[in-house]
Coordinates of C-alpha atoms and ligand atoms in Angstrom, one line a residue:
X885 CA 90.8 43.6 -67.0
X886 CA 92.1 47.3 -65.9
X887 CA 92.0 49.8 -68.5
X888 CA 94.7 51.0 -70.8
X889 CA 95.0 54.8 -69.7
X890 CA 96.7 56.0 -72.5
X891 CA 93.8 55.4 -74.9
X892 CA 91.0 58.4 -75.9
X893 CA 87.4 58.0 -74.5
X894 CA 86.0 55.2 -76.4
X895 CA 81.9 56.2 -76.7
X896 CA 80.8 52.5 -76.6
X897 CA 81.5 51.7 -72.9
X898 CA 79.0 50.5 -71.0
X899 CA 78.7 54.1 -68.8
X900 CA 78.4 55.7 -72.3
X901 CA 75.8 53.8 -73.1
X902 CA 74.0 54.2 -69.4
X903 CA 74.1 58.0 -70.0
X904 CA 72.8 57.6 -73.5
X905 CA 69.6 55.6 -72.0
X906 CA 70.8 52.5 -74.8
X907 CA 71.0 50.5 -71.1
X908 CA 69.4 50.3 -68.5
X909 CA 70.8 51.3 -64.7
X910 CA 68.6 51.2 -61.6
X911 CA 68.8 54.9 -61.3
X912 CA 69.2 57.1 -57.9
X913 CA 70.3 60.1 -59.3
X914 CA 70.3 62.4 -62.1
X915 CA 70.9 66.1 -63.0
X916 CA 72.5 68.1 -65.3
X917 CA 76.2 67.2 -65.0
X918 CA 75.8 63.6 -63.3
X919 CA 73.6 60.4 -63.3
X920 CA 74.1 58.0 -59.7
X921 CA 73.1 54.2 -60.1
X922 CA 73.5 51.2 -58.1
X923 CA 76.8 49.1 -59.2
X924 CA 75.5 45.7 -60.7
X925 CA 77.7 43.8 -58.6
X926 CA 77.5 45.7 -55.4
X927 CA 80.4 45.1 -52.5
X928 CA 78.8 46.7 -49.2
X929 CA 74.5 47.2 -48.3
X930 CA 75.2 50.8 -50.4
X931 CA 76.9 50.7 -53.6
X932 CA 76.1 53.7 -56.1
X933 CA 78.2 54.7 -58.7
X934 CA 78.3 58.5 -59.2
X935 CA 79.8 59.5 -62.8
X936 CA 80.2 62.8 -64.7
X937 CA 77.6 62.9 -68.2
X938 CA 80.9 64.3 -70.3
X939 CA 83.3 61.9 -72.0
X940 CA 86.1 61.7 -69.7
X941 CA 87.9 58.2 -69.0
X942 CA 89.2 58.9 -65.3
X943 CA 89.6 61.4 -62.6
X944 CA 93.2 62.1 -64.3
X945 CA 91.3 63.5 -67.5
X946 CA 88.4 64.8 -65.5
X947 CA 89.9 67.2 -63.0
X948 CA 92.2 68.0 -66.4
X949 CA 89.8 68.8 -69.6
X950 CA 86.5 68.9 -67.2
X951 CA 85.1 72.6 -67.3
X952 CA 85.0 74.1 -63.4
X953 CA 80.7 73.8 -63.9
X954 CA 81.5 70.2 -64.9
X955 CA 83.7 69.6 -62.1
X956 CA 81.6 71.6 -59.7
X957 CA 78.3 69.8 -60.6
X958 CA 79.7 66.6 -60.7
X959 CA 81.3 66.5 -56.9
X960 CA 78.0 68.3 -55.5
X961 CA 76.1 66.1 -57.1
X962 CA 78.6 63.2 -55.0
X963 CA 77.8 64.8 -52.1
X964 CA 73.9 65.0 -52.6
X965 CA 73.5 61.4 -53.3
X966 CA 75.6 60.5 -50.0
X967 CA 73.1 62.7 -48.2
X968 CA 69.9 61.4 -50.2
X969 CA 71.4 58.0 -49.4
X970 CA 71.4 58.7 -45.8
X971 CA 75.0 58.0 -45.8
X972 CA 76.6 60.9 -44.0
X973 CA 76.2 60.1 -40.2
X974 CA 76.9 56.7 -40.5
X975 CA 79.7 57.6 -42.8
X976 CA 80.7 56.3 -45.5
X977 CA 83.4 56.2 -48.3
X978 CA 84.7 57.4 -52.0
X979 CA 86.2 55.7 -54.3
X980 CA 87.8 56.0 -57.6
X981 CA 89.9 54.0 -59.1
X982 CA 92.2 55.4 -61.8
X983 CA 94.1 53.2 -64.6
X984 CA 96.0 50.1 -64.4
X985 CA 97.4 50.1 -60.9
X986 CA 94.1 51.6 -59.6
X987 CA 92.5 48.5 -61.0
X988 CA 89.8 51.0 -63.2
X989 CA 87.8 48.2 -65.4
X990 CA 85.0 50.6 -67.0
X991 CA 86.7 53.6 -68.9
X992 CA 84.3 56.3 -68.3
X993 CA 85.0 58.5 -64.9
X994 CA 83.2 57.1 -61.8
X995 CA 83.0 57.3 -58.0
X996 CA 81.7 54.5 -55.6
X997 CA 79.5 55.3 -52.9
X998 CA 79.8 53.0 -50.2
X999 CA 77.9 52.4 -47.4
X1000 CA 75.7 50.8 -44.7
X1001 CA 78.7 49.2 -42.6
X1002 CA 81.8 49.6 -41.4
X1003 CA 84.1 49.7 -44.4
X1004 CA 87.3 48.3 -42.7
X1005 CA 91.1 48.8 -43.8
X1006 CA 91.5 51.6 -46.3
X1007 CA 93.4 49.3 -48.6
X1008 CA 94.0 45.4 -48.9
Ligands
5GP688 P1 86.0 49.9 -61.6 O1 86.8 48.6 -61.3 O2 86.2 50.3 -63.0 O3 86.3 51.0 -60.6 O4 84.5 49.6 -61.3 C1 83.6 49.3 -62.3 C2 82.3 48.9 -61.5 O5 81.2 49.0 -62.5 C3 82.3 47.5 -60.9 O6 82.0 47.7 -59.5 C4 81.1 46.8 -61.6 O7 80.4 46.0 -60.8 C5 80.3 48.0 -62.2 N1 79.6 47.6 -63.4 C6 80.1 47.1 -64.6 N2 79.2 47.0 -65.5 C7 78.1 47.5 -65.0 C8 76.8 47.7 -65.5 O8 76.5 47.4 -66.7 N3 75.8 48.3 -64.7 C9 76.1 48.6 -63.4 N4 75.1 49.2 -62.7 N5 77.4 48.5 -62.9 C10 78.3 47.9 -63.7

């Protein structure tokens, strides 16, 4: 079920509760401003979810209450685990989805990594 957009940060999602250590996540990547895990459910041979440590619901309120270290830590540290991942000469692709139309189920800010084969058609 998407997200309702309009709503404040709710601390008891489950990506709350993954930064917070009250769950567990089988862990890739973690540093000040961002923690990287592999998505539970994962749709290509890569599938880590990058997300920001601060309480921000999407990109939208990211890139618009996000302090520039947030926002600067947070897209390096998308960029490290592509290239820890061994992503980068294969290629590989971002992802965020944002609100209802975007189809965004977990309302904390995240990024998929994917990778390991060709990822086809941009959108279906
Ligand atoms: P969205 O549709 O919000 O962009 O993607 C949410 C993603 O989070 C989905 O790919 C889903 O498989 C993943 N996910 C949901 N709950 C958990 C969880 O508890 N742990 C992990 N590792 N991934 C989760």
């Amino acid at each position: 079920m998407p997200i309702d957009p309009t709503k404040p940060y709710d601390p008891s999602n489950i990506f709350a509760r993954i930064v917070r250590g009250e769950i567990p996540c089988s862990k890739v990547y973690e540093d000040e401003h961002a923690l990287a895990f592999h998505d539970i459910n994962p749709q290509a041979p890569v599938h880590v979810l990058v997300i920001p440590k601060g309480p921000y619901v999407s990109w939208d309120d990211f890139s618009e209450r996000g302090t520039d270290a947030e926002i600067a830590g947070f897209v390096r540290a998308v960029g490290k685990v592509a290239r820890e991942q061994g992503l980068v000469e294969p290629g590989y692709r971002l992802l965020a989805n944002v609100g209802m139309d975007g189809g965004q189920e977990v309302p904390h800010l995240h990024v998929h990594l994917f990778g390991g084969r060709p990822m086809g058609p941009m959108v279906r």
